Short mmCIF file of N, CA, C and O and ligand atoms in Angstrom, two decimals:
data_model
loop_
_atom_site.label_atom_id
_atom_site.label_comp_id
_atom_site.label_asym_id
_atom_site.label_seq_id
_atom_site.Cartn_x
_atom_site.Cartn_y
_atom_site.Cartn_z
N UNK A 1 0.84 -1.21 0.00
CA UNK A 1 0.00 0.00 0.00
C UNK A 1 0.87 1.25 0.00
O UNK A 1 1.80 1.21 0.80
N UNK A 2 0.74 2.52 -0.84
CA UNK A 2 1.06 3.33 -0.71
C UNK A 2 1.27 4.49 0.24
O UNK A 2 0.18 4.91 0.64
N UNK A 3 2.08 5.01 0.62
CA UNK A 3 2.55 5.88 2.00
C UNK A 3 1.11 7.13 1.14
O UNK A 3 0.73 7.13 -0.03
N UNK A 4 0.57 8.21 2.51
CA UNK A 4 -0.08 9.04 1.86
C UNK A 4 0.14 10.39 2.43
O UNK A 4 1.08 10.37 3.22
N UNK A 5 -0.27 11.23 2.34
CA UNK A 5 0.27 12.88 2.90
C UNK A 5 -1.36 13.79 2.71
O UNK A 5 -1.83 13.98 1.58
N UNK A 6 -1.92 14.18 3.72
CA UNK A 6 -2.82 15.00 3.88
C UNK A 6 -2.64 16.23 3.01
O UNK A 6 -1.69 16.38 2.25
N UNK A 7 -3.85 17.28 3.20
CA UNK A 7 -3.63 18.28 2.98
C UNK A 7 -5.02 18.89 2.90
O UNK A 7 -6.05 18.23 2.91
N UNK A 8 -4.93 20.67 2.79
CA UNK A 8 -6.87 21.02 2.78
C UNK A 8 -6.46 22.58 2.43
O UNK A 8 -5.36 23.11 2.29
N UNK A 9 -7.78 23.07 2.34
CA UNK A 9 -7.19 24.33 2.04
C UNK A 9 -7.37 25.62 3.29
O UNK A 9 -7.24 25.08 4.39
N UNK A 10 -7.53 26.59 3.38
CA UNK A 10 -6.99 27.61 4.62
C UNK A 10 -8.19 27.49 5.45
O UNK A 10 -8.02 27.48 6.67
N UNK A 11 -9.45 27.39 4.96
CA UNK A 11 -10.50 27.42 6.09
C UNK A 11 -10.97 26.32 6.31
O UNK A 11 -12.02 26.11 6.92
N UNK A 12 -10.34 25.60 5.89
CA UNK A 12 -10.40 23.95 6.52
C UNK A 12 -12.08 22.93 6.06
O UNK A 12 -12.44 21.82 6.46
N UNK A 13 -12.72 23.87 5.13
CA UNK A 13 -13.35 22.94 4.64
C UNK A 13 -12.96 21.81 3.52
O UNK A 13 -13.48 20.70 3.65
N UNK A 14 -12.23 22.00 2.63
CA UNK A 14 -12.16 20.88 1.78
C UNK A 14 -10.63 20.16 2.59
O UNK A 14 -9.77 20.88 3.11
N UNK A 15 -10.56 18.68 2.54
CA UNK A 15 -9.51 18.26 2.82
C UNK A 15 -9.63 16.78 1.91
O UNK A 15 -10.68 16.23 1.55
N UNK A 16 -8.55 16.44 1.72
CA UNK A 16 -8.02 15.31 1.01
C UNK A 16 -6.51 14.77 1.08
O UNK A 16 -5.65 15.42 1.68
N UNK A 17 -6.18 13.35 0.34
CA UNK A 17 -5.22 12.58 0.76
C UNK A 17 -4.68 12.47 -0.68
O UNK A 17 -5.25 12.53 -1.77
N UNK A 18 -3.21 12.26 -0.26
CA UNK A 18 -3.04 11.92 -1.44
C UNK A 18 -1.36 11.21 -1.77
O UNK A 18 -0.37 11.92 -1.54
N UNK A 19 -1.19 9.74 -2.33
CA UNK A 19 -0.25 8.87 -2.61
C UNK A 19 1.08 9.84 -2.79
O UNK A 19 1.31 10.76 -3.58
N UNK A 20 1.99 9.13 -1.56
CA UNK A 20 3.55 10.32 -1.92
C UNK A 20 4.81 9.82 -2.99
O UNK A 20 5.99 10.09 -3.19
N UNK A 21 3.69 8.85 -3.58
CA UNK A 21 4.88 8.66 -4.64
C UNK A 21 4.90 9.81 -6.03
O UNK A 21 4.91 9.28 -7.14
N UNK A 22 4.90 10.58 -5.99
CA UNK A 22 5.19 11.73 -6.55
C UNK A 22 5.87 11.39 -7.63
O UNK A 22 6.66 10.47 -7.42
N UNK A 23 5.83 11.92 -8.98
CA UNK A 23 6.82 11.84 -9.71
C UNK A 23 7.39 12.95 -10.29
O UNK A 23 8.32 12.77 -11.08
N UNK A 24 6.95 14.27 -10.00
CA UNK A 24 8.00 15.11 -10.49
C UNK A 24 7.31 16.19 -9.25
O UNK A 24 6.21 16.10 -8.70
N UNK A 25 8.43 17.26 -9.03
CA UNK A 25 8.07 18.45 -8.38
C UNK A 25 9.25 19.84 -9.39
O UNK A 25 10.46 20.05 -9.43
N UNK A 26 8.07 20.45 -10.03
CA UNK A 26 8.34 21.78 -10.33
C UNK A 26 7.92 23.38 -9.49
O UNK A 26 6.96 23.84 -8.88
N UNK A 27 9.10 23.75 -9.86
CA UNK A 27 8.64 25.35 -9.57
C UNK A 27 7.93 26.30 -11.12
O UNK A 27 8.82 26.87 -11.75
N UNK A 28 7.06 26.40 -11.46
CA UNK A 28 6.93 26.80 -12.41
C UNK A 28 7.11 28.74 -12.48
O UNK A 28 6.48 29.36 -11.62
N UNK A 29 8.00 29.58 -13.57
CA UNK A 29 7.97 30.44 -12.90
C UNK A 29 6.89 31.65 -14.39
O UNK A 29 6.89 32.88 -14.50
N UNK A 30 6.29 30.83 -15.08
CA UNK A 30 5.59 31.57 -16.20
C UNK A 30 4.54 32.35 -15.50
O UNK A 30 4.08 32.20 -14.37
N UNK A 31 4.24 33.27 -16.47
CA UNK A 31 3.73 34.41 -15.79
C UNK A 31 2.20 33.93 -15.32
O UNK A 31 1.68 34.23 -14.25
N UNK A 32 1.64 33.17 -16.30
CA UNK A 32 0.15 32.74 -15.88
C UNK A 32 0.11 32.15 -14.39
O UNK A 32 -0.86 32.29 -13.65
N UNK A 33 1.36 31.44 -14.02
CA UNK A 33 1.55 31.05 -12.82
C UNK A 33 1.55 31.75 -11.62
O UNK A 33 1.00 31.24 -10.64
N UNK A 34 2.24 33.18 -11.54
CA UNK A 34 2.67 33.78 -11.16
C UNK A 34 1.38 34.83 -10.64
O UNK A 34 1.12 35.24 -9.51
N UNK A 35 0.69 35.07 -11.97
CA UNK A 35 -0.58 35.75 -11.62
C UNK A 35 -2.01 34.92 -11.13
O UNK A 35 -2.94 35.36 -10.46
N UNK A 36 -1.86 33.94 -11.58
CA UNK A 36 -2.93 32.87 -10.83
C UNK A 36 -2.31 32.70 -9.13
O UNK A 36 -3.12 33.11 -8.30
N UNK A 37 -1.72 32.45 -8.88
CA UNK A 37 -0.91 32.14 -7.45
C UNK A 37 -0.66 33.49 -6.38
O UNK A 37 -0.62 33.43 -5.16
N UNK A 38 -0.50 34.79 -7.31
CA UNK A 38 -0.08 35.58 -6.60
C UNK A 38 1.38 35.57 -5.52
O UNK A 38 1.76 36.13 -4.49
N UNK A 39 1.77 34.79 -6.29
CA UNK A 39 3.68 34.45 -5.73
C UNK A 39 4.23 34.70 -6.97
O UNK A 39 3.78 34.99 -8.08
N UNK A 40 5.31 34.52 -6.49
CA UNK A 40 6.97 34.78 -7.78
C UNK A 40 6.96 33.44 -8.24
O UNK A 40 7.72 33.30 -9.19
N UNK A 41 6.38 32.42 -7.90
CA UNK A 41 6.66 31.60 -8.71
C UNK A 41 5.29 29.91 -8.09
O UNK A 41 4.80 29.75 -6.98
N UNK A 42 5.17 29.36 -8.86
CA UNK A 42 4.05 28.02 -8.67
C UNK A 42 4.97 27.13 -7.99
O UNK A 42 6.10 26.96 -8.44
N UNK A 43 4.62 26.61 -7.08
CA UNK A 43 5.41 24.85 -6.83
C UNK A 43 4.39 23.93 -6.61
O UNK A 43 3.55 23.85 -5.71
N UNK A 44 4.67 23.10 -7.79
CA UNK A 44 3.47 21.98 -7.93
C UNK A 44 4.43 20.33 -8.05
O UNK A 44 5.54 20.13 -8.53
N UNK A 45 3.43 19.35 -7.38
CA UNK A 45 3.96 18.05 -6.96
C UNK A 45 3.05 17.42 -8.54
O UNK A 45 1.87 17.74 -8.62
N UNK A 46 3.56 16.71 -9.50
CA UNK A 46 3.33 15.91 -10.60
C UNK A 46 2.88 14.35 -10.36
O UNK A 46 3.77 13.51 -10.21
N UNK A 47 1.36 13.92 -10.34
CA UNK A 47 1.57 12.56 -9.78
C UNK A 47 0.04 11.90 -10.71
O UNK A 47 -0.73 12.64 -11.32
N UNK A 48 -0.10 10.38 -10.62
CA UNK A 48 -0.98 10.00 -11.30
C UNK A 48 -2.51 10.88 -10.94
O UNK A 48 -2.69 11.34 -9.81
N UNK A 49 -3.71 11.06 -12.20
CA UNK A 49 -4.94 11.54 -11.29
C UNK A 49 -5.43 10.81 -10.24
O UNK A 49 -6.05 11.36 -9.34
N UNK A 50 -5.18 9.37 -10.25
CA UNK A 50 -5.82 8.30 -9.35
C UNK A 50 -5.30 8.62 -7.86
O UNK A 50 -6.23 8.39 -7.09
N UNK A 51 -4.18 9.06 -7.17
CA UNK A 51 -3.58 8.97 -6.46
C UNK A 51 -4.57 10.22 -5.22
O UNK A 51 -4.10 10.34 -4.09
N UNK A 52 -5.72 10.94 -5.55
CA UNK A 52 -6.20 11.63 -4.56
C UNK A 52 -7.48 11.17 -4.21
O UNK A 52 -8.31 10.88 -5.07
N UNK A 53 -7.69 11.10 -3.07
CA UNK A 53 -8.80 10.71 -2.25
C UNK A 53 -9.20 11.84 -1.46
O UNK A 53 -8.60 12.05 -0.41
N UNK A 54 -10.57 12.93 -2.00
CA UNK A 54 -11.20 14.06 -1.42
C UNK A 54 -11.34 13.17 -0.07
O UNK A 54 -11.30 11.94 0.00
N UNK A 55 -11.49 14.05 0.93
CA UNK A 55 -12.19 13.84 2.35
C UNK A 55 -13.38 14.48 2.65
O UNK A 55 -14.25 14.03 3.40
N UNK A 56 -13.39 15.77 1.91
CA UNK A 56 -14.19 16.18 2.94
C UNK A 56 -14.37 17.95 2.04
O UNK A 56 -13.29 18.45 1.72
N UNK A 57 -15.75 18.86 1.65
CA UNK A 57 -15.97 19.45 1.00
C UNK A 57 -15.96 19.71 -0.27
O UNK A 57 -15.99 20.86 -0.71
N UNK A 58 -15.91 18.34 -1.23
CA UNK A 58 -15.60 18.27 -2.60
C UNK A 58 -16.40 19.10 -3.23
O UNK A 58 -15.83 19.44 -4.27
N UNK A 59 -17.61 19.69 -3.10
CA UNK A 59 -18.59 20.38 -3.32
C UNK A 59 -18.25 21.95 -3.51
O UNK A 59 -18.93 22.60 -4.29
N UNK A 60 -17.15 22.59 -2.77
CA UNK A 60 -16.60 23.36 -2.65
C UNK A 60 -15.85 23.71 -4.13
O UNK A 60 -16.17 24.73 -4.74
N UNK A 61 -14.87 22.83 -4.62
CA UNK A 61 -14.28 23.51 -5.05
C UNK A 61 -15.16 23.97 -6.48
O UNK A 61 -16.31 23.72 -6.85
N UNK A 62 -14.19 24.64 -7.01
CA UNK A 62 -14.35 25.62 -8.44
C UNK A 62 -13.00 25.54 -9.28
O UNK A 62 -11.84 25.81 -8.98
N UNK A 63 -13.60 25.07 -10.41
CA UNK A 63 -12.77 25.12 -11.34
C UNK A 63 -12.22 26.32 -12.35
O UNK A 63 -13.21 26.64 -13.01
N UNK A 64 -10.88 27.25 -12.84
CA UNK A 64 -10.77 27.86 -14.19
C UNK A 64 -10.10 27.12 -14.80
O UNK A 64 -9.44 26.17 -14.37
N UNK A 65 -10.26 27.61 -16.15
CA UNK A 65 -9.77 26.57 -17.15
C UNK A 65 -9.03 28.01 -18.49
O UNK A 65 -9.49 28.63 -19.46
N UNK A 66 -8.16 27.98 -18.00
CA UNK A 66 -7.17 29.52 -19.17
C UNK A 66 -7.69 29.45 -20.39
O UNK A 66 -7.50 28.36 -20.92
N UNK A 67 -8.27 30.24 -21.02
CA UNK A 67 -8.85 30.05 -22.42
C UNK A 67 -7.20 29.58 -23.66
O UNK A 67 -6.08 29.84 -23.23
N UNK A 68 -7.31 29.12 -24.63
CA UNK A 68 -6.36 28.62 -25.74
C UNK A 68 -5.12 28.44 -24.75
O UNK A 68 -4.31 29.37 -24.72
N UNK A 69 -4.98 27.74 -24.25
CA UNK A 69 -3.62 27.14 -23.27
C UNK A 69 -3.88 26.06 -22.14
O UNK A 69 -4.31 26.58 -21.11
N UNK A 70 -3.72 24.67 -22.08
CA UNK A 70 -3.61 24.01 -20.77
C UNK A 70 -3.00 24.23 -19.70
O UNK A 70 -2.03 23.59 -19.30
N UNK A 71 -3.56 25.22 -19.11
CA UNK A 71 -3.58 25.81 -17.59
C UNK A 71 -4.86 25.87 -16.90
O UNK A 71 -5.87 26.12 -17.56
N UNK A 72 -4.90 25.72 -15.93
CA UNK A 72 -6.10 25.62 -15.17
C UNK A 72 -5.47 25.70 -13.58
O UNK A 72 -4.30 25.59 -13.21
N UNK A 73 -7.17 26.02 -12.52
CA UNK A 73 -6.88 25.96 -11.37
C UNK A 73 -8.12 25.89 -10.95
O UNK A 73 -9.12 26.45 -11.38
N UNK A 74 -7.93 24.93 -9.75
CA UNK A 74 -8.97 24.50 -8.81
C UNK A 74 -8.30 25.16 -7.52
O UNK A 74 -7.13 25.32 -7.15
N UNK A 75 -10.08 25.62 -6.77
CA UNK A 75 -9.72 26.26 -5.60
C UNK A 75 -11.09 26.18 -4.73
O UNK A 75 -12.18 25.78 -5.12
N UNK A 76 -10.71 26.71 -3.34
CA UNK A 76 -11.67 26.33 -2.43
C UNK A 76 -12.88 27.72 -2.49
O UNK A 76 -12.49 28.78 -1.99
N UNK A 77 -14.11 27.69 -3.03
CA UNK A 77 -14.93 28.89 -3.48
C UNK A 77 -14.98 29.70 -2.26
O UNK A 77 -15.27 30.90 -2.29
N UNK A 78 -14.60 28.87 -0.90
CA UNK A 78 -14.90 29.67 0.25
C UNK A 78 -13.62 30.74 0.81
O UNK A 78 -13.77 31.81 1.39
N UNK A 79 -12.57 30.20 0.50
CA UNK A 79 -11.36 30.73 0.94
C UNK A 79 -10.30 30.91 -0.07
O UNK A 79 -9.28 31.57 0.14
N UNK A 80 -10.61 30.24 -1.29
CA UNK A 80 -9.72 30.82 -2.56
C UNK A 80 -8.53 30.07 -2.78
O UNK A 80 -7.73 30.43 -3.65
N UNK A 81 -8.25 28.68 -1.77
CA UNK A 81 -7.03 28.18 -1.95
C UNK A 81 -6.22 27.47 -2.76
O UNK A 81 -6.21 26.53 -1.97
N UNK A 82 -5.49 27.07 -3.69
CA UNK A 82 -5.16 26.46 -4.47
C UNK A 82 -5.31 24.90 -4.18
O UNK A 82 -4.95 24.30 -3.17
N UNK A 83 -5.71 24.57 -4.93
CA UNK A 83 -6.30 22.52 -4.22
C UNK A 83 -5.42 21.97 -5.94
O UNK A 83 -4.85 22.51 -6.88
N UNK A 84 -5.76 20.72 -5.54
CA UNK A 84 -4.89 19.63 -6.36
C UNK A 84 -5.87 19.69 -7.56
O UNK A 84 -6.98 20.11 -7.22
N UNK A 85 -5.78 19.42 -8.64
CA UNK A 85 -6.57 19.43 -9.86
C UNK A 85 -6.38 18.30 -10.88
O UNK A 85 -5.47 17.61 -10.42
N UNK A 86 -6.85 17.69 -12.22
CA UNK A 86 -6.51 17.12 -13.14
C UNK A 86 -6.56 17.89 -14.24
O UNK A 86 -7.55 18.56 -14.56
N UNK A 87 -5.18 17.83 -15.08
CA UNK A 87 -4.85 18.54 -16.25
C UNK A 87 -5.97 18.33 -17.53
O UNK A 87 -6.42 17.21 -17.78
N UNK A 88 -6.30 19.33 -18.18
CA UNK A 88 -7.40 19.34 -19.22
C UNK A 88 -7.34 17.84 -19.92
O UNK A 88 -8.40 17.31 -20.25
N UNK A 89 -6.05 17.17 -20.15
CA UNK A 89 -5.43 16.42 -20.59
C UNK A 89 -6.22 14.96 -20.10
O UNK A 89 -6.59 14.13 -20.93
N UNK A 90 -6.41 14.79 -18.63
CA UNK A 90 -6.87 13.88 -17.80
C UNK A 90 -5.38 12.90 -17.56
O UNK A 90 -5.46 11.76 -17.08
N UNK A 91 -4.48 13.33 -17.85
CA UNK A 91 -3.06 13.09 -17.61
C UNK A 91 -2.41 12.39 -16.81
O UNK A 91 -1.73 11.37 -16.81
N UNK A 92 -2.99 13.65 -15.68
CA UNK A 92 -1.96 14.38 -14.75
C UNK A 92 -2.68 14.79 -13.33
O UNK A 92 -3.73 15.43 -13.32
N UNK A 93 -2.04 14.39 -12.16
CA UNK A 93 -2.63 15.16 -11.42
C UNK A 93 -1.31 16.54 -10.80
O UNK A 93 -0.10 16.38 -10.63
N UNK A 94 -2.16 17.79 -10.61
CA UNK A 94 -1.42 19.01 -10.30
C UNK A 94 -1.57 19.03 -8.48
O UNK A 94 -2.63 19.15 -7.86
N UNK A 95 -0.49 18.92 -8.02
CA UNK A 95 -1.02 19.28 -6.28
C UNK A 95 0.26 20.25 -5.98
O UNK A 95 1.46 20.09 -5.74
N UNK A 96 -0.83 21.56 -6.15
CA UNK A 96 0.04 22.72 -5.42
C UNK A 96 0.75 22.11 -3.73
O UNK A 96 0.12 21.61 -2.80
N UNK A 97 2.37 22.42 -3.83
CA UNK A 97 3.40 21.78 -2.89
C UNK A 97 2.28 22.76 -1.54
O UNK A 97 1.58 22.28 -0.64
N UNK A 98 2.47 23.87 -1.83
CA UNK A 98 1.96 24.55 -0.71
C UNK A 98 0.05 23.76 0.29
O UNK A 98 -0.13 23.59 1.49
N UNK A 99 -0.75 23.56 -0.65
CA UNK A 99 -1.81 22.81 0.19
C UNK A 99 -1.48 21.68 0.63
O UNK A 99 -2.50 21.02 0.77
N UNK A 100 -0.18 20.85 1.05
CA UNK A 100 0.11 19.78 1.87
C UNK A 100 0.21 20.16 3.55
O UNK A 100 0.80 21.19 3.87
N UNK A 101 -0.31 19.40 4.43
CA UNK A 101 0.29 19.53 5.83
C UNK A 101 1.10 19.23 5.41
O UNK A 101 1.63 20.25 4.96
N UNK A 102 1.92 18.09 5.09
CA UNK A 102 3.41 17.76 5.73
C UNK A 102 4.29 18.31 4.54
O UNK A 102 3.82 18.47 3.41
N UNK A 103 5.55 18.59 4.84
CA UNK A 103 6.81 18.20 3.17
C UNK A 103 6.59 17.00 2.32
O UNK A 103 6.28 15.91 2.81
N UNK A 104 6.77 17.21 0.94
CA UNK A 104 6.77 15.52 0.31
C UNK A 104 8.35 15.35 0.72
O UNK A 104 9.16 16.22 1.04
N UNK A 105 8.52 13.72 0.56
CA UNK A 105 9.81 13.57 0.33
C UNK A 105 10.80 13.53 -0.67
O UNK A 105 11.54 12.64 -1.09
N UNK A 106 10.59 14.96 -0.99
CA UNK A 106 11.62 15.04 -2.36
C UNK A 106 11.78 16.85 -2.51
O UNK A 106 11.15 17.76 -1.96
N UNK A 107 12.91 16.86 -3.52
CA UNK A 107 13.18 18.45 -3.76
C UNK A 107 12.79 18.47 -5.06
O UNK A 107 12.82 17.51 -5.84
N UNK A 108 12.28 20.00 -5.37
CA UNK A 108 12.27 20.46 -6.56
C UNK A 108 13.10 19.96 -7.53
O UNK A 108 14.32 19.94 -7.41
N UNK A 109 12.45 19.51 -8.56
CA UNK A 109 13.78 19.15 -9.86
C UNK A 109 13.84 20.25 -10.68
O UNK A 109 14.82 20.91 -11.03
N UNK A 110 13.21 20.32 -10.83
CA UNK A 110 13.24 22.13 -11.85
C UNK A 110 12.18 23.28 -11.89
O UNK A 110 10.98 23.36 -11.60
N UNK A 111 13.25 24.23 -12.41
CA UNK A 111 12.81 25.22 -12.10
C UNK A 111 12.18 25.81 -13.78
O UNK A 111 12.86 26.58 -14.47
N UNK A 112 10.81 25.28 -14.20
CA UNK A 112 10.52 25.42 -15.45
C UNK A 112 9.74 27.24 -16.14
O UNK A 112 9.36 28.18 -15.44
N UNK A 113 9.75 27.18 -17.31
CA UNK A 113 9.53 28.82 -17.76
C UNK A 113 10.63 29.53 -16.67
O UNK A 113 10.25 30.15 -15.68
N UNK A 114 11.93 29.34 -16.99
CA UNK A 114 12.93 29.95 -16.41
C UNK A 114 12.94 31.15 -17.00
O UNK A 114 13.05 32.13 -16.26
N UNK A 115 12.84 31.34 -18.35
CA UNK A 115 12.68 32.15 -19.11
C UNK A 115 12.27 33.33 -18.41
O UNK A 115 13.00 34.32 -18.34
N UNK A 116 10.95 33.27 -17.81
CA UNK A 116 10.31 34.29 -17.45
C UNK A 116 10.00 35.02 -15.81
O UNK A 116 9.33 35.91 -15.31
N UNK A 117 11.28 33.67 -15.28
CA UNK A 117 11.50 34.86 -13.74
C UNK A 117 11.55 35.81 -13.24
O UNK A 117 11.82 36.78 -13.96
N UNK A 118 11.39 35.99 -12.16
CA UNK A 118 11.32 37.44 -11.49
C UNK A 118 13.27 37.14 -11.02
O UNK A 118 13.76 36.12 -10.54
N UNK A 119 14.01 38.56 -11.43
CA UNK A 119 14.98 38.38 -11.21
C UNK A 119 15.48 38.45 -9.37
O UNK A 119 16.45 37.96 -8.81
N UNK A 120 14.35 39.28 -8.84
CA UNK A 120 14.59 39.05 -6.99
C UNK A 120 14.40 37.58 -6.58
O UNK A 120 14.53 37.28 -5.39
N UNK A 121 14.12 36.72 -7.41
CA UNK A 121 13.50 34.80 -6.83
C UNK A 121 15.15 34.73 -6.74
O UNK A 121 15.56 33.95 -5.88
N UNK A 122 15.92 35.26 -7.32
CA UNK A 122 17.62 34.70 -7.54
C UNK A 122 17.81 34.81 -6.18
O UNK A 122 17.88 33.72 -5.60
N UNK A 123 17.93 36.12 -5.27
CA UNK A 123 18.31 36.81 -4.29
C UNK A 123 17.40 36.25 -2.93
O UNK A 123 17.84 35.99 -1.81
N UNK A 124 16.22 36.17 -3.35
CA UNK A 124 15.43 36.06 -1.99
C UNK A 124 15.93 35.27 -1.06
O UNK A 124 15.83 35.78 0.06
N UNK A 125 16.43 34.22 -1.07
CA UNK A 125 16.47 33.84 0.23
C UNK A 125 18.05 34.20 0.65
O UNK A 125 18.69 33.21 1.00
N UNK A 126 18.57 35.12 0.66
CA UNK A 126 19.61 35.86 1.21
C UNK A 126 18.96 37.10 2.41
O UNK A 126 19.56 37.62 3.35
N UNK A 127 17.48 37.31 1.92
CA UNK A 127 17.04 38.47 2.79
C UNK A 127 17.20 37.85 4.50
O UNK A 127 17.27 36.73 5.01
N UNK A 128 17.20 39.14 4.96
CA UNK A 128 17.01 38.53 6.62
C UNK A 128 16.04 38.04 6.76
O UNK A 128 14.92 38.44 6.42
N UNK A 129 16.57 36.32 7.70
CA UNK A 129 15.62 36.02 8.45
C UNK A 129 14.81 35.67 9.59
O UNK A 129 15.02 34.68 10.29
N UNK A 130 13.78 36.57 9.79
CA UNK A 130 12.80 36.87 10.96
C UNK A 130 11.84 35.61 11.50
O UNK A 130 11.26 34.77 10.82
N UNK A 131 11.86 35.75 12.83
CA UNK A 131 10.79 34.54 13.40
C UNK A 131 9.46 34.76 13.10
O UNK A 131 8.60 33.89 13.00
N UNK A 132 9.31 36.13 12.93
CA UNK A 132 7.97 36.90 12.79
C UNK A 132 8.10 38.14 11.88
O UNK A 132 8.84 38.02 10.90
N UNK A 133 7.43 39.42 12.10
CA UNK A 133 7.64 40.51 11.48
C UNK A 133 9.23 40.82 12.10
O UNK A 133 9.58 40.64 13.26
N UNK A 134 10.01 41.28 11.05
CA UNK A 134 11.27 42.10 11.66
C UNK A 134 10.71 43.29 12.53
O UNK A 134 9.65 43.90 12.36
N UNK A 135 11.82 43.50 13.66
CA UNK A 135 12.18 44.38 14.75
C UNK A 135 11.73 45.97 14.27
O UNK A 135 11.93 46.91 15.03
ZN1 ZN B 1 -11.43 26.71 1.94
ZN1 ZN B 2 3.45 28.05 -14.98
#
């Protein structure tokens, strides 16, 4: 049986499970990403669609679907959070790294649409770092 890793989104209605055999983890840094996410950059875990088991508010989510491009995003209608999705494709499953409780066990392999980074993602984690708000 497969090891599994929780996860839900910020107001704790939708939650689901999902198989940690993972097969790829990207940072994606294209701009659709960037503006869907509202970060400098996407980090998404790459794994079969079969591998998620909703728990709990499936009813919740909401789907977009990017007009002429396979991009899309599922999110929680109540709190807006990024949730795990299947690619237009029926492929693929997408599970934003960030809606997991725990770490998967693995690092980023790439860092894809490099092309179109924000050149501060180079620098950031050199900034000071605070337990909380800085002093
Ligand atoms: Zn929610
Ligand atoms: Zn992207």
């Amino acid at each position: 049986m497969n090891e599994h890793v929780t996860g839900r989104c910020l107001c704790g209605e939708v939650t689901f499970t999902v198989a940690t055999d993972f097969q790829q983890f990207y940072l994606c840094h294209c701009q659709q990403c960037r503006q869907i996410t509202g970060a400098p950059y996407a980090a998404n875990l790459l794994t079969k669609p079969d591998s998620i088991t909703w728990l709990s508010g499936e009813s919740l989510l909401r789907r977009y679907d990017y007009p002429g491009r396979s991009f899309s995003k599922v999110f929680c209608s109540q709190c807006g959070s990024g949730l795990p999705f299947i690619t237009q494709s029926g492929k693929t499953l997408i599970v934003p790294a960030g809606s997991l409780n725990e770490q998967p066990k693995m690092q980023p392999s790439n860092n894809i649409f490099w092309e179109e980074h924000l050149d501060w993602v180079e620098t950031s984690h050199e900034a000071k770092k605070c337990q909380h708000y800085p002093e």
